[in-house]
Amino acid sequence: MSDYRLWLAALPRPLAEADARVYWNLKDPTPALTEALADAAYLYVGSWQETHMSEHPQSGRSPAVRLFDWLFLRGTIDDYRAPTLNPQLRDELTGLYRPRPDDLPSESVAAHELESFLAGHMSWHLLPEETPPPAP
């Protein structure tokens, strides 16, 4: 069974739509996308397995998978982008991160660490990353 891991990458500048399209469609990264991810601030959020997944967004059985799914929807619906972290998105993400009675055991960072990261990166642009951040 595969383990998936989630890091939030907070980018200080928005991505061009063409770069965001490349990112969300899992194509080879463009130079601008590579540079943006190298400049990003990262937070490890947690992990999940296939048993945690759901066909319905926001319904995954792990806080990390719910955040991944929601950012994927926000980044691909209407236009391709790295969603901008504003109070509404912060509240959505912290709400999705709360444990639910039907959650399966999974690794997750403490909620206050997520909240602190989000508060410290307002107006930045979020992408979900499944690989560790680039080494400095």
XYZ file of N, CA, C and O in Angstrom:
544
model
N 0.838 -1.169 0.000
C 0.000 0.000 0.000
C 0.892 1.245 0.000
O 1.868 1.310 0.737
N 0.563 2.225 -0.808
C 1.379 3.433 -0.939
C 1.090 4.421 0.178
O -0.055 4.605 0.583
N 2.147 5.067 0.641
C 2.005 6.181 1.560
C 2.145 7.463 0.759
O 3.042 7.588 -0.078
N 1.259 8.400 1.019
C 1.324 9.725 0.411
C 1.676 10.701 1.519
O 1.243 10.543 2.656
N 2.449 11.707 1.194
C 2.831 12.712 2.180
C 2.473 14.079 1.634
O 2.490 14.293 0.425
N 2.172 14.991 2.550
C 1.779 16.336 2.141
C 2.624 17.382 2.851
O 2.694 17.399 4.073
N 3.252 18.225 2.042
C 3.872 19.461 2.506
C 3.076 20.583 1.865
O 2.703 20.493 0.690
N 2.808 21.637 2.600
C 2.252 22.842 1.996
C 3.422 23.707 1.564
O 4.341 23.951 2.355
N 3.387 24.142 0.326
C 4.394 25.066 -0.199
C 3.716 26.425 -0.331
O 2.727 26.562 -1.060
N 4.211 27.410 0.409
C 3.688 28.774 0.333
C 4.635 29.589 -0.540
O 5.809 29.755 -0.215
N 4.103 30.064 -1.656
C 4.900 30.820 -2.625
C 4.661 32.308 -2.402
O 3.504 32.737 -2.331
N 5.707 33.107 -2.330
C 5.509 34.534 -2.083
C 4.901 35.288 -3.269
O 4.317 36.350 -3.090
N 4.999 34.724 -4.465
C 4.468 35.376 -5.668
C 3.514 34.425 -6.385
O 3.696 33.202 -6.338
N 2.519 34.967 -7.086
C 1.603 34.086 -7.825
C 2.310 33.388 -8.977
O 3.344 33.852 -9.459
N 1.737 32.270 -9.387
C 2.229 31.555 -10.570
C 1.463 32.038 -11.789
O 0.260 32.305 -11.714
N 2.136 32.103 -12.905
C 1.442 32.355 -14.166
C 0.521 31.157 -14.436
O 0.818 30.024 -14.029
N -0.583 31.399 -15.124
C -1.525 30.313 -15.385
C -0.863 29.153 -16.127
O -1.138 27.991 -15.824
N 0.030 29.434 -17.060
C 0.700 28.361 -17.800
C 1.540 27.485 -16.859
O 1.545 26.264 -16.988
N 2.216 28.107 -15.897
C 3.010 27.337 -14.939
C 2.112 26.538 -14.000
O 2.419 25.392 -13.660
N 1.005 27.132 -13.582
C 0.058 26.418 -12.723
C -0.550 25.231 -13.467
O -0.725 24.154 -12.894
N -0.841 25.404 -14.742
C -1.391 24.301 -15.545
C -0.390 23.141 -15.606
O -0.741 21.982 -15.448
N 0.879 23.452 -15.792
C 1.934 22.437 -15.810
C 1.968 21.720 -14.465
O 2.034 20.492 -14.396
N 1.924 22.480 -13.374
C 1.983 21.903 -12.031
C 0.827 20.926 -11.800
O 1.036 19.782 -11.407
N -0.397 21.381 -12.025
C -1.574 20.567 -11.702
C -1.723 19.378 -12.636
O -2.359 18.389 -12.265
N -1.155 19.457 -13.830
C -1.232 18.337 -14.765
C -0.014 17.427 -14.700
O 0.167 16.556 -15.560
N 0.817 17.620 -13.688
C 1.977 16.757 -13.419
C 2.930 16.643 -14.604
O 3.457 15.578 -14.897
N 3.133 17.757 -15.283
C 4.084 17.797 -16.395
C 5.465 18.167 -15.860
O 5.613 18.587 -14.724
N 6.494 18.034 -16.697
C 7.833 18.446 -16.293
C 7.806 19.929 -15.933
O 7.278 20.742 -16.693
N 8.379 20.287 -14.782
C 8.293 21.679 -14.323
C 9.002 22.655 -15.248
O 10.019 22.339 -15.845
N 8.417 23.827 -15.332
C 9.029 24.921 -16.081
C 10.094 25.571 -15.200
O 10.097 25.386 -13.982
N 11.010 26.343 -15.786
C 11.998 27.043 -14.951
C 11.341 27.957 -13.907
O 11.783 28.015 -12.761
N 10.257 28.644 -14.275
C 9.571 29.537 -13.322
C 8.958 28.737 -12.179
O 9.002 29.160 -11.017
N 8.400 27.576 -12.474
C 7.807 26.731 -11.436
C 8.890 26.178 -10.514
O 8.752 26.188 -9.286
N 9.987 25.733 -11.082
C 11.109 25.237 -10.277
C 11.628 26.324 -9.345
O 11.864 26.087 -8.155
N 11.764 27.537 -9.853
C 12.241 28.654 -9.039
C 11.240 28.992 -7.935
O 11.622 29.222 -6.786
N 9.959 29.002 -8.272
C 8.927 29.318 -7.272
C 8.938 28.306 -6.133
O 8.846 28.673 -4.959
N 9.061 27.030 -6.453
C 9.081 25.999 -5.410
C 10.371 26.065 -4.586
O 10.353 25.767 -3.382
N 11.463 26.486 -5.197
C 12.719 26.635 -4.451
C 12.644 27.807 -3.465
O 13.277 27.776 -2.414
N 11.856 28.829 -3.810
C 11.707 30.012 -2.953
C 10.595 29.859 -1.916
O 10.391 30.746 -1.090
N 9.853 28.763 -1.959
C 8.682 28.591 -1.100
C 9.065 28.286 0.341
O 10.142 27.756 0.618
N 8.140 28.619 1.241
C 8.221 28.171 2.638
C 7.395 26.894 2.723
O 6.350 26.780 2.063
N 7.849 25.918 3.492
C 7.194 24.615 3.539
C 6.776 24.247 4.955
O 7.457 24.576 5.927
N 5.669 23.517 5.034
C 5.224 22.893 6.282
C 4.829 21.461 5.969
O 3.997 21.227 5.077
N 5.410 20.517 6.710
C 4.971 19.129 6.586
C 3.647 19.013 7.319
O 3.530 19.372 8.486
N 2.621 18.493 6.626
C 1.274 18.422 7.187
C 0.940 17.022 7.683
O 0.351 16.856 8.746
N 1.278 16.002 6.917
C 0.954 14.647 7.344
C 0.967 13.679 6.183
O 1.418 14.001 5.088
N 0.459 12.478 6.444
C 0.465 11.432 5.421
C -0.869 10.689 5.423
O -1.678 10.836 6.337
N -1.056 9.890 4.363
C -2.250 9.070 4.248
C -1.956 7.907 3.321
O -0.912 7.857 2.681
N -2.880 6.967 3.277
C -2.797 5.829 2.361
C -4.073 5.797 1.529
O -5.013 6.570 1.766
N -4.122 4.903 0.567
C -5.287 4.827 -0.310
C -6.586 4.607 0.464
O -7.637 5.073 0.064
N -6.515 3.911 1.593
C -7.727 3.665 2.383
C -8.311 4.953 2.955
O -9.494 4.985 3.314
N -7.520 6.015 3.016
C -7.986 7.296 3.545
C -8.720 8.131 2.490
O -9.355 9.118 2.827
N -8.603 7.739 1.232
C -9.114 8.569 0.143
C -10.620 8.390 -0.056
O -11.199 7.391 0.340
N -11.212 9.399 -0.682
C -12.635 9.383 -0.983
C -12.827 9.958 -2.377
O -12.029 10.774 -2.836
N -13.896 9.545 -3.033
C -14.217 10.122 -4.346
C -14.860 11.487 -4.204
O -15.040 12.196 -5.184
N -15.217 11.855 -2.993
C -15.895 13.128 -2.741
C -14.932 14.096 -2.070
O -14.456 13.819 -0.971
N -14.624 15.233 -2.721
C -13.713 16.206 -2.121
C -14.180 16.584 -0.712
O -15.378 16.644 -0.436
N -13.237 16.850 0.143
C -13.463 17.218 1.531
C -13.922 16.049 2.390
O -14.227 16.232 3.552
N -13.994 14.846 1.836
C -14.511 13.703 2.584
C -13.451 12.674 2.927
O -13.783 11.640 3.489
N -12.214 12.923 2.586
C -11.161 11.966 2.907
C -11.129 11.673 4.398
O -11.578 12.481 5.207
N -10.587 10.531 4.742
C -10.605 10.092 6.132
C -9.286 10.373 6.837
O -8.844 9.628 7.686
N -8.668 11.491 6.466
C -7.435 11.985 7.075
C -7.394 13.495 6.837
O -7.747 13.962 5.758
N -6.956 14.277 7.837
C -6.873 15.727 7.626
C -5.989 16.113 6.435
O -6.332 17.001 5.670
N -4.862 15.427 6.262
C -3.934 15.787 5.180
C -4.562 15.560 3.805
O -4.416 16.391 2.911
N -5.271 14.461 3.622
C -5.870 14.204 2.311
C -6.984 15.211 2.025
O -7.165 15.638 0.886
N -7.708 15.642 3.050
C -8.749 16.655 2.826
C -8.140 17.974 2.363
O -8.663 18.621 1.450
N -7.005 18.372 2.956
C -6.346 19.595 2.521
C -5.833 19.459 1.094
O -6.007 20.369 0.275
N -5.214 18.327 0.776
C -4.719 18.106 -0.578
C -5.867 18.217 -1.592
O -5.752 18.932 -2.586
N -6.953 17.518 -1.332
C -8.098 17.534 -2.261
C -8.654 18.940 -2.447
O -8.978 19.349 -3.561
N -8.775 19.682 -1.351
C -9.372 21.022 -1.430
C -8.469 21.965 -2.206
O -8.938 22.741 -3.040
N -7.161 21.900 -1.970
C -6.254 22.759 -2.724
C -6.232 22.385 -4.203
O -6.137 23.257 -5.063
N -6.347 21.087 -4.497
C -6.416 20.666 -5.898
C -7.647 21.287 -6.575
O -7.547 21.834 -7.674
N -8.789 21.215 -5.916
C -9.996 21.817 -6.496
C -9.841 23.320 -6.661
O -10.175 23.875 -7.712
N -9.350 23.997 -5.630
C -9.190 25.449 -5.685
C -8.158 25.862 -6.736
O -8.236 26.959 -7.276
N -7.203 24.991 -7.027
C -6.160 25.328 -7.994
C -6.511 25.015 -9.432
O -5.825 25.470 -10.345
N -7.578 24.239 -9.658
C -7.884 23.815 -11.023
C -9.266 24.218 -11.511
O -9.505 24.212 -12.713
N -10.165 24.539 -10.625
C -11.527 24.895 -11.055
C -11.552 26.364 -11.465
O -11.033 27.224 -10.767
N -12.180 26.640 -12.557
C -12.276 27.940 -13.225
C -10.966 28.262 -13.953
O -10.934 28.303 -15.148
N -9.885 28.495 -13.223
C -8.580 28.792 -13.818
C -7.526 27.967 -13.098
O -7.705 27.595 -11.946
N -6.418 27.745 -13.765
C -5.287 27.091 -13.112
C -4.509 28.150 -12.335
O -4.188 29.206 -12.878
N -4.220 27.852 -11.051
C -3.513 28.816 -10.218
C -2.984 28.137 -8.958
O -3.350 27.017 -8.650
N -2.179 28.855 -8.232
C -1.818 28.492 -6.866
C -2.747 29.348 -6.006
O -2.634 30.573 -6.024
N -3.695 28.735 -5.295
C -4.676 29.522 -4.548
C -4.013 30.503 -3.574
O -3.025 30.182 -2.919
N -4.579 31.709 -3.506
C -4.074 32.745 -2.617
C -4.609 32.516 -1.212
O -5.815 32.340 -1.017
N -3.719 32.528 -0.253
C -4.100 32.344 1.140
C -4.691 33.647 1.669
O -4.000 34.648 1.802
N -5.972 33.605 1.918
C -6.698 34.738 2.493
C -7.482 34.204 3.692
O -7.452 33.000 3.959
N -8.163 35.061 4.431
C -8.890 34.563 5.602
C -9.896 33.452 5.281
O -10.038 32.508 6.055
N -10.572 33.554 4.151
C -11.546 32.514 3.792
C -10.862 31.171 3.569
O -11.295 30.147 4.114
N -9.784 31.148 2.785
C -9.080 29.892 2.529
C -8.463 29.348 3.823
O -8.522 28.147 4.083
N -7.906 30.228 4.644
C -7.355 29.794 5.937
C -8.428 29.083 6.763
O -8.199 28.006 7.307
N -9.627 29.691 6.841
C -10.713 29.099 7.618
C -11.171 27.769 7.020
O -11.472 26.822 7.752
N -11.213 27.694 5.689
C -11.595 26.435 5.034
C -10.582 25.334 5.359
O -10.960 24.215 5.705
N -9.304 25.669 5.254
C -8.260 24.670 5.496
C -8.236 24.226 6.960
O -8.124 23.029 7.239
N -8.347 25.161 7.880
C -8.343 24.763 9.294
C -9.593 23.966 9.633
O -9.534 23.037 10.447
N -10.721 24.275 9.008
C -11.935 23.485 9.225
C -11.795 22.065 8.692
O -12.200 21.102 9.350
N -11.218 21.916 7.516
C -11.009 20.591 6.934
C -9.984 19.782 7.717
O -10.014 18.551 7.695
N -9.094 20.469 8.413
C -8.038 19.788 9.152
C -8.523 19.214 10.484
O -7.892 18.329 11.040
N -9.647 19.706 10.971
C -10.157 19.186 12.250
C -10.449 17.698 12.132
O -11.008 17.233 11.138
N -10.095 16.940 13.179
C -10.391 15.501 13.162
C -11.896 15.247 13.048
O -12.711 16.037 13.533
N -12.225 14.149 12.402
C -13.616 13.721 12.250
C -13.769 12.333 12.846
O -12.802 11.556 12.873
N -14.979 12.000 13.292
C -15.181 10.694 13.932
C -14.813 9.499 13.049
O -14.387 8.474 13.562
N -14.966 9.629 11.735
C -14.669 8.491 10.860
C -13.244 8.523 10.290
O -12.897 7.711 9.439
N -12.392 9.431 10.764
C -10.994 9.450 10.323
C -10.306 8.157 10.728
O -10.552 7.623 11.811
N -9.442 7.688 9.849
C -8.590 6.548 10.158
C -7.284 7.078 10.755
O -6.914 8.228 10.507
N -6.578 6.278 11.502
C -5.297 6.752 12.039
C -4.358 7.177 10.906
O -4.267 6.514 9.878
N -3.697 8.299 11.106
C -2.720 8.796 10.135
C -1.819 9.796 10.837
O -2.173 10.342 11.885
N -0.677 10.039 10.222
C 0.266 11.004 10.762
C -0.208 12.404 10.382
O -0.517 12.669 9.222
N -0.253 13.299 11.371
C -0.681 14.675 11.123
C 0.054 15.615 12.063
O 0.256 15.293 13.232
N 0.423 16.774 11.555
C 1.039 17.798 12.376
C -0.030 18.364 13.318
O -1.232 18.310 13.009
N 0.384 18.910 14.447
C -0.558 19.525 15.383
C -1.278 20.691 14.701
O -0.674 21.440 13.919
N -2.554 20.841 15.000
C -3.369 21.884 14.367
C -2.768 23.272 14.572
O -2.804 24.104 13.662
N -2.198 23.537 15.739
C -1.636 24.873 15.991
C -0.441 25.155 15.082
O -0.188 26.313 14.725
N 0.294 24.119 14.651
C 1.403 24.332 13.718
C 0.881 24.737 12.347
O 1.439 25.625 11.693
N -0.191 24.079 11.894
C -0.814 24.458 10.626
C -1.342 25.885 10.714
O -1.102 26.704 9.825
N -2.057 26.190 11.781
C -2.633 27.527 11.942
C -1.553 28.599 11.958
O -1.705 29.659 11.347
N -0.442 28.343 12.633
C 0.662 29.292 12.697
C 1.288 29.502 11.313
O 1.585 30.633 10.915
N 1.483 28.409 10.567
C 2.046 28.505 9.218
C 1.117 29.338 8.326
O 1.582 30.235 7.610
N -0.167 29.059 8.374
C -1.112 29.802 7.541
C -1.134 31.282 7.932
O -1.108 32.160 7.064
N -1.160 31.558 9.227
C -1.175 32.952 9.688
C 0.079 33.703 9.241
O 0.009 34.896 8.914
N 1.188 33.022 9.196
C 2.445 33.652 8.802
C 2.637 33.818 7.307
O 3.631 34.420 6.888
N 1.708 33.289 6.511
C 1.867 33.355 5.052
C 0.618 33.881 4.344
O 0.354 33.527 3.188
N -0.117 34.753 5.018
C -1.295 35.342 4.389
C -0.877 36.101 3.122
O 0.200 36.696 3.072
N -1.690 36.016 2.112
C -1.486 36.619 0.785
C -0.452 35.874 -0.048
O -0.159 36.283 -1.160
N 0.129 34.793 0.489
C 1.014 33.944 -0.305
C 0.134 32.964 -1.074
O -1.081 32.948 -0.931
N 0.735 32.118 -1.863
C 0.014 31.209 -2.749
C 0.388 29.782 -2.389
O 1.570 29.456 -2.298
N -0.618 28.927 -2.194
C -0.383 27.585 -1.687
C -0.439 26.519 -2.770
O -1.327 26.530 -3.623
N 0.494 25.587 -2.675
C 0.491 24.386 -3.494
C 0.733 23.190 -2.582
O 1.542 23.268 -1.660
N 0.062 22.079 -2.845
C 0.341 20.865 -2.093
C 1.471 20.092 -2.753
O 1.438 19.817 -3.939
N 2.479 19.758 -1.977
C 3.616 19.005 -2.500
C 3.670 17.642 -1.837
O 3.464 17.517 -0.633
N 3.939 16.600 -2.626
C 4.039 15.247 -2.094
C 5.479 14.811 -1.860
O 5.727 13.752 -1.329
N 6.410 15.651 -2.249
C 7.824 15.351 -2.026
C 8.401 16.402 -1.088
O 7.905 17.530 -1.031
N 9.446 16.054 -0.361
C 10.038 17.029 0.556
C 10.533 18.273 -0.188
O 10.809 18.211 -1.378
N 10.625 19.389 0.522
C 11.125 20.594 -0.121
C 12.554 20.414 -0.604
O 13.293 19.578 -0.082
N 12.946 21.209 -1.596
C 14.325 21.105 -2.082
C 15.314 21.463 -0.972
O 15.040 22.325 -0.149
N 16.432 20.772 -0.970
C 17.484 21.060 0.017
C 18.087 22.433 -0.290
O 18.267 22.778 -1.454
N 18.407 23.205 0.757
C 18.969 24.554 0.518
C 20.327 24.520 -0.123
O 21.067 23.632 -0.098
